[in-house]
Short mmCIF file of C-alpha atoms and ligand atoms in Angstrom, two decimals:
data_model
loop_
_atom_site.label_atom_id
_atom_site.label_comp_id
_atom_site.label_asym_id
_atom_site.label_seq_id
_atom_site.Cartn_x
_atom_site.Cartn_y
_atom_site.Cartn_z
CA UNK H 1 10.74 -32.90 21.13
CA UNK H 2 11.45 -33.68 17.52
CA UNK H 3 9.68 -33.70 14.21
CA UNK H 4 10.87 -34.19 10.62
CA UNK H 5 9.97 -31.57 8.03
CA UNK H 6 10.97 -31.59 4.40
CA UNK H 7 13.46 -28.79 3.83
CA UNK H 8 14.58 -27.55 0.41
CA UNK H 9 18.05 -28.86 -0.49
CA UNK H 10 19.32 -25.29 -0.89
CA UNK H 11 18.57 -24.73 2.79
CA UNK H 12 20.00 -28.01 4.08
CA UNK H 13 23.14 -27.35 2.03
CA UNK H 14 23.76 -24.36 4.29
CA UNK H 15 22.85 -25.99 7.62
CA UNK H 16 24.83 -29.15 6.74
CA UNK H 17 27.95 -27.18 5.86
CA UNK H 18 27.80 -25.43 9.24
CA UNK H 19 27.11 -28.67 11.16
CA UNK H 20 29.89 -30.58 9.38
CA UNK H 21 32.38 -27.89 10.39
CA UNK H 22 31.35 -28.39 14.00
CA UNK H 23 29.01 -25.44 14.40
CA UNK H 24 25.40 -25.44 15.51
CA UNK H 25 22.78 -24.46 12.93
CA UNK H 26 19.05 -23.99 13.45
CA UNK H 27 16.20 -22.77 11.33
CA UNK H 28 14.51 -19.94 13.18
CA UNK H 29 11.68 -17.42 13.05
CA UNK H 30 8.94 -17.25 10.44
CA UNK H 31 9.98 -20.38 8.56
CA UNK H 32 9.75 -22.66 11.63
CA UNK H 33 6.46 -21.04 12.60
CA UNK H 34 5.12 -21.69 9.10
CA UNK H 35 6.37 -25.30 8.96
CA UNK H 36 4.59 -25.97 12.24
CA UNK H 37 1.38 -24.48 10.83
CA UNK H 38 1.71 -26.63 7.69
CA UNK H 39 2.24 -23.54 5.58
CA UNK H 40 4.92 -22.91 2.99
CA UNK H 41 7.62 -20.61 4.43
CA UNK H 42 8.22 -17.31 2.60
CA UNK H 43 11.91 -17.21 3.41
CA UNK H 44 14.41 -19.28 5.38
CA UNK H 45 16.42 -17.86 8.26
CA UNK H 46 19.26 -19.73 9.91
CA UNK H 47 20.89 -18.97 13.25
CA UNK H 48 24.30 -20.34 14.26
CA UNK H 49 27.17 -20.04 16.74
CA UNK H 50 29.61 -19.40 13.88
CA UNK H 51 30.93 -15.84 13.51
CA UNK H 52 30.19 -13.86 10.34
CA UNK H 53 33.78 -14.42 9.16
CA UNK H 54 33.50 -18.20 9.66
CA UNK H 55 30.16 -18.27 7.84
CA UNK H 56 31.62 -16.35 4.92
CA UNK H 57 34.62 -18.67 4.86
CA UNK H 58 32.32 -21.66 4.37
CA UNK H 59 30.44 -20.38 1.35
CA UNK H 60 31.99 -19.21 -1.84
CA UNK H 61 29.14 -16.93 -2.75
CA UNK H 62 28.14 -14.91 0.27
CA UNK H 63 28.06 -11.33 1.44
CA UNK H 64 27.83 -9.38 4.67
CA UNK H 65 24.33 -8.00 4.98
CA UNK H 66 23.89 -5.74 7.98
CA UNK H 67 25.24 -4.59 11.31
CA UNK H 68 23.85 -7.69 13.01
CA UNK H 69 26.41 -9.90 11.31
CA UNK H 70 23.90 -11.48 8.96
CA UNK H 71 25.54 -13.24 6.04
CA UNK H 72 23.55 -13.75 2.85
CA UNK H 73 24.42 -17.10 1.29
CA UNK H 74 23.75 -17.10 -2.43
CA UNK H 75 22.31 -20.16 -4.16
CA UNK H 76 23.22 -19.92 -7.81
CA UNK H 77 21.49 -22.95 -9.32
CA UNK H 78 17.99 -22.50 -8.02
CA UNK H 79 14.81 -21.69 -9.89
CA UNK H 80 12.97 -20.72 -6.72
CA UNK H 81 13.45 -17.01 -6.08
CA UNK H 82 12.81 -17.41 -2.35
CA UNK H 83 15.85 -19.69 -2.14
CA UNK H 84 18.25 -17.40 -4.00
CA UNK H 85 19.56 -15.88 -0.79
CA UNK H 86 19.46 -17.63 2.56
CA UNK H 87 20.19 -15.47 5.57
CA UNK H 88 22.49 -16.80 8.26
CA UNK H 89 22.72 -14.74 11.46
CA UNK H 90 25.06 -15.49 14.36
CA UNK H 91 23.46 -16.02 17.78
CA UNK H 92 23.35 -12.76 19.58
CA UNK H 93 22.53 -11.04 22.83
CA UNK H 94 21.41 -7.53 22.38
CA UNK H 95 22.96 -4.92 24.63
CA UNK H 96 21.00 -2.09 26.27
CA UNK H 97 18.58 -0.20 24.09
CA UNK H 98 18.81 3.52 24.57
CA UNK H 99 16.54 4.87 21.87
CA UNK H 100 13.81 2.23 21.53
CA UNK H 101 15.05 1.37 18.05
CA UNK H 102 18.44 -0.20 17.93
CA UNK H 103 20.61 -2.00 20.43
CA UNK H 104 23.72 0.03 21.23
CA UNK H 105 25.94 -3.04 21.17
CA UNK H 106 25.69 -6.59 19.97
CA UNK H 107 27.69 -9.51 21.37
CA UNK H 108 28.64 -12.36 19.11
CA UNK H 109 29.70 -14.84 21.78
CA UNK H 110 26.13 -15.81 22.58
CA UNK H 111 24.27 -19.11 22.91
CA UNK H 112 21.08 -20.35 21.26
CA UNK H 113 19.25 -19.58 24.53
CA UNK H 114 20.43 -15.96 24.37
CA UNK H 115 19.35 -15.71 20.78
CA UNK H 116 15.84 -17.03 21.44
CA UNK H 117 15.44 -14.65 24.34
CA UNK H 118 15.93 -11.55 22.19
CA UNK H 119 13.31 -12.56 19.62
CA UNK H 120 10.02 -10.69 19.54
CA UNK H 121 7.23 -13.25 19.92
CA UNK H 122 7.02 -16.79 21.26
CA UNK H 123 5.79 -18.10 17.89
CA UNK H 124 8.92 -16.63 16.29
CA UNK H 125 11.30 -17.98 18.93
CA UNK H 126 11.26 -21.68 18.07
CA UNK H 127 14.49 -23.19 16.74
CA UNK H 128 14.56 -26.28 14.53
CA UNK H 129 17.57 -28.46 13.73
CA UNK H 130 16.82 -30.01 10.34
CA UNK H 131 19.57 -32.65 10.69
CA UNK H 132 17.80 -34.49 13.51
CA UNK H 133 14.38 -32.85 13.75
CA UNK H 134 15.11 -31.41 17.20
CA UNK H 135 12.84 -28.54 18.26
CA UNK H 136 14.03 -26.02 20.86
CA UNK H 137 11.01 -24.23 22.29
CA UNK H 138 11.96 -22.36 25.45
CA UNK H 139 8.96 -20.00 25.48
CA UNK H 140 6.06 -22.34 24.69
CA UNK H 141 5.77 -21.10 21.14
CA UNK H 142 4.32 -24.47 20.11
CA UNK H 143 1.38 -24.02 22.48
CA UNK H 144 0.85 -20.46 21.25
CA UNK H 145 0.84 -21.63 17.64
CA UNK H 146 -1.74 -24.28 18.56
CA UNK H 147 -3.86 -21.69 20.38
CA UNK H 148 -3.19 -19.03 17.75
CA UNK H 149 -1.76 -16.47 20.13
CA UNK H 150 0.79 -13.69 19.65
CA UNK H 151 2.66 -13.13 22.90
CA UNK H 152 5.98 -11.41 23.51
CA UNK H 153 8.99 -13.35 24.72
CA UNK H 154 9.24 -11.97 28.28
CA UNK H 155 7.63 -8.81 29.69
CA UNK H 156 5.70 -7.05 26.90
CA UNK H 157 6.40 -3.52 28.13
CA UNK H 158 10.11 -4.15 28.34
CA UNK H 159 10.23 -5.85 24.95
CA UNK H 160 8.27 -3.10 23.21
CA UNK H 161 10.43 -0.42 24.80
CA UNK H 162 13.50 -2.05 23.23
CA UNK H 163 12.01 -1.66 19.76
CA UNK H 164 8.62 -0.02 19.34
CA UNK H 165 8.24 -1.43 15.85
CA UNK H 166 7.32 -4.71 17.59
CA UNK H 167 3.96 -3.07 18.38
CA UNK H 168 3.18 -3.00 14.70
CA UNK H 169 4.78 -6.39 14.05
CA UNK H 170 2.36 -7.91 16.59
CA UNK H 171 -0.61 -6.48 14.72
CA UNK H 172 0.81 -7.44 11.34
CA UNK H 173 1.51 -11.03 12.41
CA UNK H 174 -1.90 -11.38 14.08
CA UNK H 175 -3.49 -10.15 10.83
CA UNK H 176 -1.44 -12.38 8.53
CA UNK H 177 -1.78 -15.48 10.68
CA UNK H 178 -5.34 -14.95 11.91
CA UNK H 179 -4.06 -15.07 15.51
CA UNK H 180 -5.23 -13.07 18.52
CA UNK H 181 -2.90 -11.03 20.68
CA UNK H 182 -2.51 -12.07 24.29
CA UNK H 183 -4.18 -9.66 26.74
CA UNK H 184 -1.01 -8.49 28.53
CA UNK H 185 0.67 -7.96 25.21
CA UNK H 186 -2.36 -5.97 24.03
CA UNK H 187 -2.34 -3.77 27.09
CA UNK H 188 1.32 -2.98 26.56
CA UNK H 189 0.60 -2.14 22.92
CA UNK H 190 -2.10 0.37 23.89
CA UNK H 191 0.12 1.93 26.50
CA UNK H 192 3.12 2.26 24.20
CA UNK H 193 1.40 3.08 20.92
CA UNK H 194 2.41 6.80 21.05
CA UNK H 195 6.05 5.67 20.96
CA UNK H 196 5.52 4.47 17.39
CA UNK H 197 6.27 8.08 16.45
CA UNK H 198 9.90 7.39 17.35
CA UNK H 199 10.16 4.69 14.68
CA UNK H 200 11.31 5.57 11.19
CA UNK H 201 8.42 6.03 8.78
CA UNK H 202 10.05 3.54 6.41
CA UNK H 203 9.86 0.70 8.95
CA UNK H 204 6.29 1.66 9.81
CA UNK H 205 5.43 1.79 6.12
CA UNK H 206 6.74 -1.71 5.49
CA UNK H 207 4.60 -3.23 8.26
CA UNK H 208 1.57 -1.20 7.19
CA UNK H 209 2.01 -2.46 3.62
CA UNK H 210 2.19 -6.05 4.88
CA UNK H 211 -1.09 -5.56 6.74
CA UNK H 212 -2.72 -4.27 3.56
CA UNK H 213 -1.23 -7.12 1.51
CA UNK H 214 -2.54 -9.81 3.89
CA UNK H 215 -5.68 -11.77 3.12
CA UNK H 216 -7.75 -9.96 5.73
CA UNK H 217 -6.54 -6.36 5.77
CA UNK H 218 -9.92 -5.17 7.09
CA UNK H 219 -9.31 -7.11 10.31
CA UNK H 220 -5.81 -5.65 10.54
CA UNK H 221 -6.96 -2.04 10.26
CA UNK H 222 -9.73 -2.62 12.79
CA UNK H 223 -7.25 -4.21 15.18
CA UNK H 224 -4.83 -1.31 14.70
CA UNK H 225 -7.67 1.04 15.54
CA UNK H 226 -8.82 -0.91 18.60
CA UNK H 227 -5.29 -1.05 19.95
CA UNK H 228 -4.98 2.72 19.46
CA UNK H 229 -2.15 2.35 16.97
CA UNK H 230 -3.82 3.48 13.73
CA UNK H 231 -3.86 7.09 14.82
CA UNK H 232 -0.07 7.07 14.79
CA UNK H 233 -0.02 5.80 11.21
CA UNK H 234 -2.98 7.32 9.36
CA UNK H 235 -5.41 9.09 11.71
CA UNK H 236 -7.34 10.43 8.69
CA UNK H 237 -8.88 6.98 8.17
CA UNK H 238 -10.45 7.03 11.63
CA UNK H 239 -12.29 10.29 10.89
CA UNK H 240 -14.87 8.18 9.06
CA UNK H 241 -15.98 6.33 12.19
CA UNK H 242 -19.68 6.95 12.82
CA UNK H 243 -19.98 9.32 9.87
CA UNK H 244 -23.35 8.50 8.39
CA UNK H 245 -23.74 8.68 4.61
CA UNK H 246 -26.55 9.34 2.18
CA UNK H 247 -29.12 7.48 0.11
CA UNK H 248 -27.80 4.13 -0.98
CA UNK H 249 -25.23 3.72 1.76
CA UNK H 250 -25.86 1.30 4.60
CA UNK H 251 -22.42 1.64 6.22
CA UNK H 252 -20.67 4.61 7.77
CA UNK H 253 -17.65 6.05 5.93
CA UNK H 254 -15.16 4.01 7.98
CA UNK H 255 -16.83 0.65 7.35
CA UNK H 256 -17.40 1.48 3.70
CA UNK H 257 -13.69 2.25 3.18
CA UNK H 258 -12.73 -0.93 5.03
CA UNK H 259 -15.08 -3.11 3.02
CA UNK H 260 -13.75 -1.57 -0.19
CA UNK H 261 -10.23 -2.45 0.99
CA UNK H 262 -11.29 -5.99 1.86
CA UNK H 263 -12.73 -6.50 -1.61
CA UNK H 264 -9.40 -5.52 -3.17
CA UNK H 265 -7.76 -8.24 -1.05
CA UNK H 266 -10.47 -10.79 -1.88
CA UNK H 267 -9.63 -10.18 -5.53
CA UNK H 268 -5.90 -10.37 -4.78
CA UNK H 269 -5.30 -6.97 -6.34
CA UNK H 270 -1.95 -5.17 -5.93
CA UNK H 271 -0.96 -2.68 -3.28
CA UNK H 272 -1.86 0.56 -5.06
CA UNK H 273 -5.42 -0.63 -5.63
CA UNK H 274 -5.73 -1.71 -2.00
CA UNK H 275 -4.63 1.57 -0.54
CA UNK H 276 -6.66 3.56 -3.06
CA UNK H 277 -9.72 1.52 -2.03
CA UNK H 278 -8.99 2.19 1.65
CA UNK H 279 -8.57 5.92 1.03
CA UNK H 280 -11.09 6.56 -1.72
CA UNK H 281 -13.63 8.21 0.60
CA UNK H 282 -11.14 9.41 3.22
CA UNK H 283 -12.28 13.03 2.83
CA UNK H 284 -15.99 12.41 3.08
CA UNK H 285 -16.13 13.41 6.77
CA UNK H 286 -14.60 16.82 6.17
CA UNK H 287 -16.68 17.62 3.08
CA UNK H 288 -20.00 16.42 4.45
CA UNK H 289 -22.82 18.99 4.44
CA UNK H 290 -26.54 18.75 4.97
CA UNK H 291 -28.58 19.70 1.91
CA UNK H 292 -32.07 21.03 2.58
CA UNK H 293 -33.10 20.61 -1.06
CA UNK H 294 -31.98 17.01 -1.15
CA UNK H 295 -32.97 16.37 2.45
CA UNK H 296 -29.79 14.35 2.70
CA UNK H 297 -26.02 14.60 3.16
CA UNK H 298 -23.78 15.79 0.32
CA UNK H 299 -20.05 15.28 -0.07
CA UNK H 300 -19.10 17.71 -2.84
CA UNK H 301 -15.40 17.81 -3.48
CA UNK H 302 -14.53 14.75 -1.39
CA UNK H 303 -12.80 13.27 -4.43
CA UNK H 304 -10.68 16.38 -4.98
CA UNK H 305 -9.80 16.81 -1.31
CA UNK H 306 -9.35 13.02 -1.00
CA UNK H 307 -6.76 12.98 -3.76
CA UNK H 308 -4.75 15.55 -1.85
CA UNK H 309 -5.17 13.84 1.50
CA UNK H 310 -4.10 10.51 -0.03
CA UNK H 311 -1.00 12.22 -1.35
CA UNK H 312 -0.30 13.69 2.07
CA UNK H 313 -0.67 10.34 3.85
CA UNK H 314 1.51 8.44 1.39
CA UNK H 315 4.15 11.14 1.38
CA UNK H 316 4.28 11.08 5.16
CA UNK H 317 4.74 7.30 5.07
CA UNK H 318 7.58 7.66 2.54
CA UNK H 319 5.99 5.73 -0.28
CA UNK H 320 7.65 6.20 -3.67
CA UNK H 321 6.68 9.09 -5.93
CA UNK H 322 5.28 6.63 -8.46
CA UNK H 323 2.99 5.07 -5.83
CA UNK H 324 1.94 8.46 -4.48
CA UNK H 325 1.11 9.65 -7.97
CA UNK H 326 -1.04 6.72 -9.00
CA UNK H 327 -2.88 6.40 -5.68
CA UNK H 328 -3.75 10.09 -5.49
CA UNK H 329 -5.00 9.97 -9.09
CA UNK H 330 -7.17 6.93 -8.39
CA UNK H 331 -8.69 8.60 -5.33
CA UNK H 332 -9.10 11.91 -7.16
CA UNK H 333 -10.99 10.32 -10.04
CA UNK H 334 -12.87 7.51 -8.32
CA UNK H 335 -16.24 9.20 -8.79
CA UNK H 336 -16.27 8.82 -12.54
CA UNK H 337 -18.25 6.13 -14.32
CA UNK H 338 -21.08 6.59 -11.89
CA UNK H 339 -23.81 6.57 -14.45
CA UNK H 340 -23.21 4.56 -17.56
CA UNK H 341 -26.54 5.55 -19.11
CA UNK H 342 -25.69 9.25 -19.07
CA UNK H 343 -21.95 9.26 -19.65
CA UNK H 344 -20.75 10.31 -23.11
CA UNK H 345 -17.76 8.99 -24.97
CA UNK H 346 -16.07 12.39 -24.84
CA UNK H 347 -16.52 12.39 -21.05
CA UNK H 348 -14.84 8.99 -20.90
CA UNK H 349 -11.98 10.33 -23.02
CA UNK H 350 -11.52 13.15 -20.52
CA UNK H 351 -11.44 10.66 -17.66
CA UNK H 352 -8.79 8.68 -19.47
CA UNK H 353 -6.82 11.85 -20.11
CA UNK H 354 -7.05 12.95 -16.48
CA UNK H 355 -6.27 9.66 -14.76
CA UNK H 356 -3.84 8.54 -17.47
CA UNK H 357 -4.44 5.68 -19.95
CA UNK H 358 -2.10 3.48 -17.92
CA UNK H 359 -4.33 3.83 -14.83
CA UNK H 360 -7.79 3.60 -16.28
CA UNK H 361 -8.26 -0.14 -15.71
CA UNK H 362 -7.09 0.25 -12.15
CA UNK H 363 -9.68 2.98 -11.74
CA UNK H 364 -12.29 0.40 -12.75
CA UNK H 365 -10.96 -1.90 -10.04
CA UNK H 366 -11.26 0.84 -7.42
CA UNK H 367 -14.79 1.38 -8.65
CA UNK H 368 -15.55 -2.31 -8.12
CA UNK H 369 -14.20 -2.03 -4.55
CA UNK H 370 -16.33 1.05 -3.96
CA UNK H 371 -19.43 -0.76 -5.14
CA UNK H 372 -18.89 -3.95 -3.18
CA UNK H 373 -17.89 -1.81 -0.19
CA UNK H 374 -21.36 -0.30 -0.31
CA UNK H 375 -22.89 -3.74 0.02
CA UNK H 376 -24.06 -3.66 -3.59
CA UNK H 377 -23.90 -6.74 -5.80
CA UNK H 378 -21.16 -7.11 -8.38
CA UNK H 379 -21.64 -5.32 -11.67
CA UNK H 380 -23.53 -7.57 -14.08
CA UNK H 381 -21.35 -8.97 -16.84
CA UNK H 382 -23.43 -7.02 -19.33
CA UNK H 383 -22.84 -3.63 -17.71
CA UNK H 384 -19.21 -4.45 -17.09
CA UNK H 385 -18.75 -5.21 -20.79
CA UNK H 386 -20.46 -1.95 -21.62
CA UNK H 387 -18.01 -0.02 -19.44
CA UNK H 388 -15.07 -1.89 -20.86
CA UNK H 389 -16.09 -1.32 -24.44
CA UNK H 390 -16.61 2.38 -23.74
CA UNK H 391 -13.14 2.71 -22.24
CA UNK H 392 -11.56 0.77 -25.08
CA UNK H 393 -13.37 2.89 -27.59
CA UNK H 394 -12.28 6.06 -25.77
CA UNK H 395 -8.68 4.89 -25.67
CA UNK H 396 -8.55 4.44 -29.41
CA UNK H 397 -8.99 8.19 -29.82
CA UNK H 398 -6.14 10.57 -28.94
CA UNK H 399 -6.28 11.41 -25.23
CA UNK H 400 -3.01 13.33 -24.93
CA UNK H 401 -1.28 16.06 -26.97
CA UNK H 402 1.36 13.51 -27.94
CA UNK H 403 -1.31 11.65 -29.92
CA UNK H 404 -2.40 14.66 -31.96
CA UNK H 405 -1.81 14.67 -35.73
CA UNK H 406 0.30 17.78 -35.26
CA UNK H 407 3.20 18.71 -32.99
CA UNK H 408 4.82 21.83 -31.59
CA UNK H 409 7.47 22.05 -34.28
CA UNK H 410 4.85 22.07 -37.02
CA UNK H 411 2.81 24.71 -35.19
CA UNK H 412 5.87 26.96 -34.99
CA UNK H 413 6.50 26.41 -38.68
CA UNK H 414 2.95 27.44 -39.61
CA UNK H 415 2.53 30.33 -37.20
CA UNK H 416 6.12 31.59 -36.96
CA UNK H 417 5.54 31.74 -33.22
CA UNK H 418 8.78 31.31 -31.29
CA UNK H 419 9.10 28.57 -28.66
CA UNK H 420 7.18 29.45 -25.49
CA UNK H 421 4.00 28.76 -23.57
CA UNK H 422 1.79 29.75 -26.48
CA UNK H 423 2.66 26.57 -28.38
CA UNK H 424 1.53 24.47 -25.43
CA UNK H 425 -1.72 26.42 -25.12
CA UNK H 426 -2.48 25.82 -28.78
CA UNK H 427 -1.77 22.10 -28.45
CA UNK H 428 -4.09 21.80 -25.45
CA UNK H 429 -6.81 23.82 -27.14
CA UNK H 430 -6.58 21.42 -30.09
CA UNK H 431 -6.76 18.43 -27.77
CA UNK H 432 -9.95 19.79 -26.25
CA UNK H 433 -11.55 19.85 -29.68
CA UNK H 434 -10.29 16.38 -30.53
CA UNK H 435 -11.56 14.98 -27.24
CA UNK H 436 -15.01 16.15 -28.25
CA UNK H 437 -14.65 14.88 -31.78
CA UNK H 438 -11.76 12.50 -32.57
CA UNK H 439 -12.55 12.69 -36.29
CA UNK H 440 -10.98 16.12 -36.25
CA UNK H 441 -7.58 14.64 -35.53
CA UNK H 442 -6.31 15.11 -39.07
CA UNK H 443 -3.33 17.13 -40.19
CA UNK H 444 -5.47 19.15 -42.54
CA UNK H 445 -8.08 20.17 -39.98
CA UNK H 446 -5.62 20.86 -37.19
CA UNK H 447 -3.38 23.02 -39.37
CA UNK H 448 -6.38 25.09 -40.35
CA UNK H 449 -7.38 25.47 -36.70
CA UNK H 450 -3.84 26.43 -35.71
CA UNK H 451 -3.96 29.42 -38.00
CA UNK H 452 -7.25 30.56 -36.47
CA UNK H 453 -6.15 29.89 -32.91
CA UNK H 454 -2.81 31.67 -33.33
CA UNK H 455 -4.66 34.95 -33.83
CA UNK H 456 -6.26 34.74 -30.38
CA UNK H 457 -4.66 36.53 -27.43
CA UNK H 458 -2.52 34.27 -25.26
CA UNK H 459 -4.83 34.55 -22.25
CA UNK H 460 -7.81 33.35 -24.22
CA UNK H 461 -5.85 30.47 -25.70
CA UNK H 462 -4.75 29.39 -22.28
CA UNK H 463 -8.36 29.29 -21.14
CA UNK H 464 -9.39 27.16 -24.09
CA UNK H 465 -6.80 24.54 -23.28
CA UNK H 466 -7.47 24.51 -19.59
CA UNK H 467 -11.24 24.61 -19.91
CA UNK H 468 -12.08 20.94 -20.26
CA UNK H 469 -9.24 19.77 -18.09
CA UNK H 470 -10.43 21.60 -15.02
CA UNK H 471 -14.13 21.76 -15.79
CA UNK H 472 -15.23 19.56 -12.95
CA UNK H 473 -12.86 21.15 -10.49
CA UNK H 474 -14.10 24.63 -11.42
CA UNK H 475 -17.65 23.65 -10.59
CA UNK H 476 -16.48 22.48 -7.24
CA UNK H 477 -14.19 25.42 -6.67
CA UNK H 478 -16.68 27.50 -4.68
CA UNK H 479 -17.56 24.62 -2.43
CA UNK H 480 -13.90 23.77 -2.10
CA UNK H 481 -12.92 27.26 -1.07
CA UNK H 482 -15.18 26.89 1.94
CA UNK H 483 -13.81 23.47 2.77
CA UNK H 484 -10.24 24.71 2.53
CA UNK H 485 -10.97 27.53 4.89
CA UNK H 486 -12.16 25.14 7.54
CA UNK H 487 -9.41 22.57 7.04
CA UNK H 488 -5.72 22.19 6.71
CA UNK H 489 -5.72 21.01 3.09
CA UNK H 490 -4.41 23.47 0.52
P1 ATP W 1 7.85 -13.28 7.71
O1 ATP W 1 7.00 -14.47 7.55
O2 ATP W 1 7.18 -12.01 7.39
O3 ATP W 1 9.23 -13.41 7.13
P2 ATP W 1 9.25 -13.41 10.16
O4 ATP W 1 8.75 -13.73 11.54
O5 ATP W 1 10.21 -14.35 9.53
O6 ATP W 1 7.99 -13.20 9.30
P3 ATP W 1 11.24 -11.42 9.73
O7 ATP W 1 11.08 -9.95 9.67
O8 ATP W 1 11.69 -12.16 8.53
O9 ATP W 1 9.84 -11.96 10.22
O10 ATP W 1 12.20 -11.72 10.96
C1 ATP W 1 12.76 -13.01 11.21
C2 ATP W 1 12.79 -13.29 12.70
O11 ATP W 1 13.63 -12.33 13.34
C3 ATP W 1 11.46 -13.16 13.40
O12 ATP W 1 10.72 -14.34 13.33
C4 ATP W 1 11.86 -12.82 14.80
O13 ATP W 1 12.27 -13.98 15.49
C5 ATP W 1 13.09 -11.95 14.59
N1 ATP W 1 12.76 -10.52 14.54
C6 ATP W 1 12.51 -9.77 13.46
N2 ATP W 1 12.28 -8.50 13.77
C7 ATP W 1 12.40 -8.40 15.10
C8 ATP W 1 12.32 -7.34 16.04
N3 ATP W 1 12.02 -6.10 15.66
N4 ATP W 1 12.53 -7.63 17.34
C9 ATP W 1 12.84 -8.89 17.73
N5 ATP W 1 12.93 -9.92 16.90
C10 ATP W 1 12.73 -9.70 15.60
MG1 MG W 2 11.20 -14.20 7.70
#
């Protein structure tokens, strides 16, 4: 069978150079799959019978990439980032797998047939020769693309046992492509899901992120749950299944979190918003209590506990400290802005201080996900503008000690206090006052206050500075103490 696709010249430069030297060269994997689905490929992979040394000899700018003999060929004069580096991998047969992760040996004297045989799914095992349009499809990948099916090349159990990450790749590809997984392949996934624990958290993380970054992450998480895989990635999310909520909620906690996540994808928002949306109510199940007075469920402290649980999940999955920090803050503070009519400007300033000015607009996005995830209509443009103007107004005032009209050095000068914690306490106490009334952020007023504050005992000063910061948490502290006792969160 043959078919002519238009290939970027940067890619045909590489295949042509190999062919002209007498080697074979085929496009392979995701790019062929995408061409056949009339989609634009994300990256271009080439497979060849040339050895890594021969490949490197052919291209001036190239580098050895990994233990599989992949050579990265660099295109210098290209605008398109996806064409900067084209990966060329020699055909290979993989030797015996002993640990379910990596082949113990790799042979480089393989044929195209060998190379197709070691690929994960039929839709990824189609080779395409761009010089003549020849398609090599030994595993009926074309039919599976037409029928939208993910199916392993060969026996699913055997293929998964070679590399258990393929379990997650199947779910990720099904989610990204909108395909269904073949029944035998599904059964093998369920059976082998516990083996995902053997896979490095980094590899798991990368597939999990791709599921969240797809257009229909809600489907992906549901599929991961149905195939009994989610519990080996983030079991906390499944706690929400069947957990009924209060008042305005029509969905259980699980579906609400998923719908919030889906909204973040519908809006094409970045990763940290998506995962914050997915996790924003993750701790509702463990904080749920029945209130006789309210005759309804309450979830006091689910934001505080949720922030910690989010941190725990992301840490376990080896996300970066920056990602962990922002996501746990977004979850921790997602409850704010609930009632625009009642909220005061000084309360908004405290929110901005707590979540960080750089995260406050993202917090609004998480809020939008929360709302849509409840099945509520979008915020009216009027109310949205009201929120935005309140935040902007709040951000004009100082929301951190760095923005005060006085600094530590000046405080030491005035009070003759030597460097130490006391200076910090005074600064925070001043910030508390300025958060309530930004007009007080003048050198004159603050210097006067410093003299008064400096006379207070250190303990009292400390309290003043901490007071506003932890106000909400203090209220919840009693409730939280109970929750902590019953659960593993510290
Ligand atoms: P994407 O569109 O995300 O790039 P892809 O299918 O190209 O999808 P890659 O991770 O780029 O995925 O891998 C390229 C090809 O290498 C795959 O299409 C598949 O043939 C093969 N492959 C990748 N990972 C594995 C694996 N763990 N086991 C077997 N084959 C794999
Ligand atoms: Mg690829």
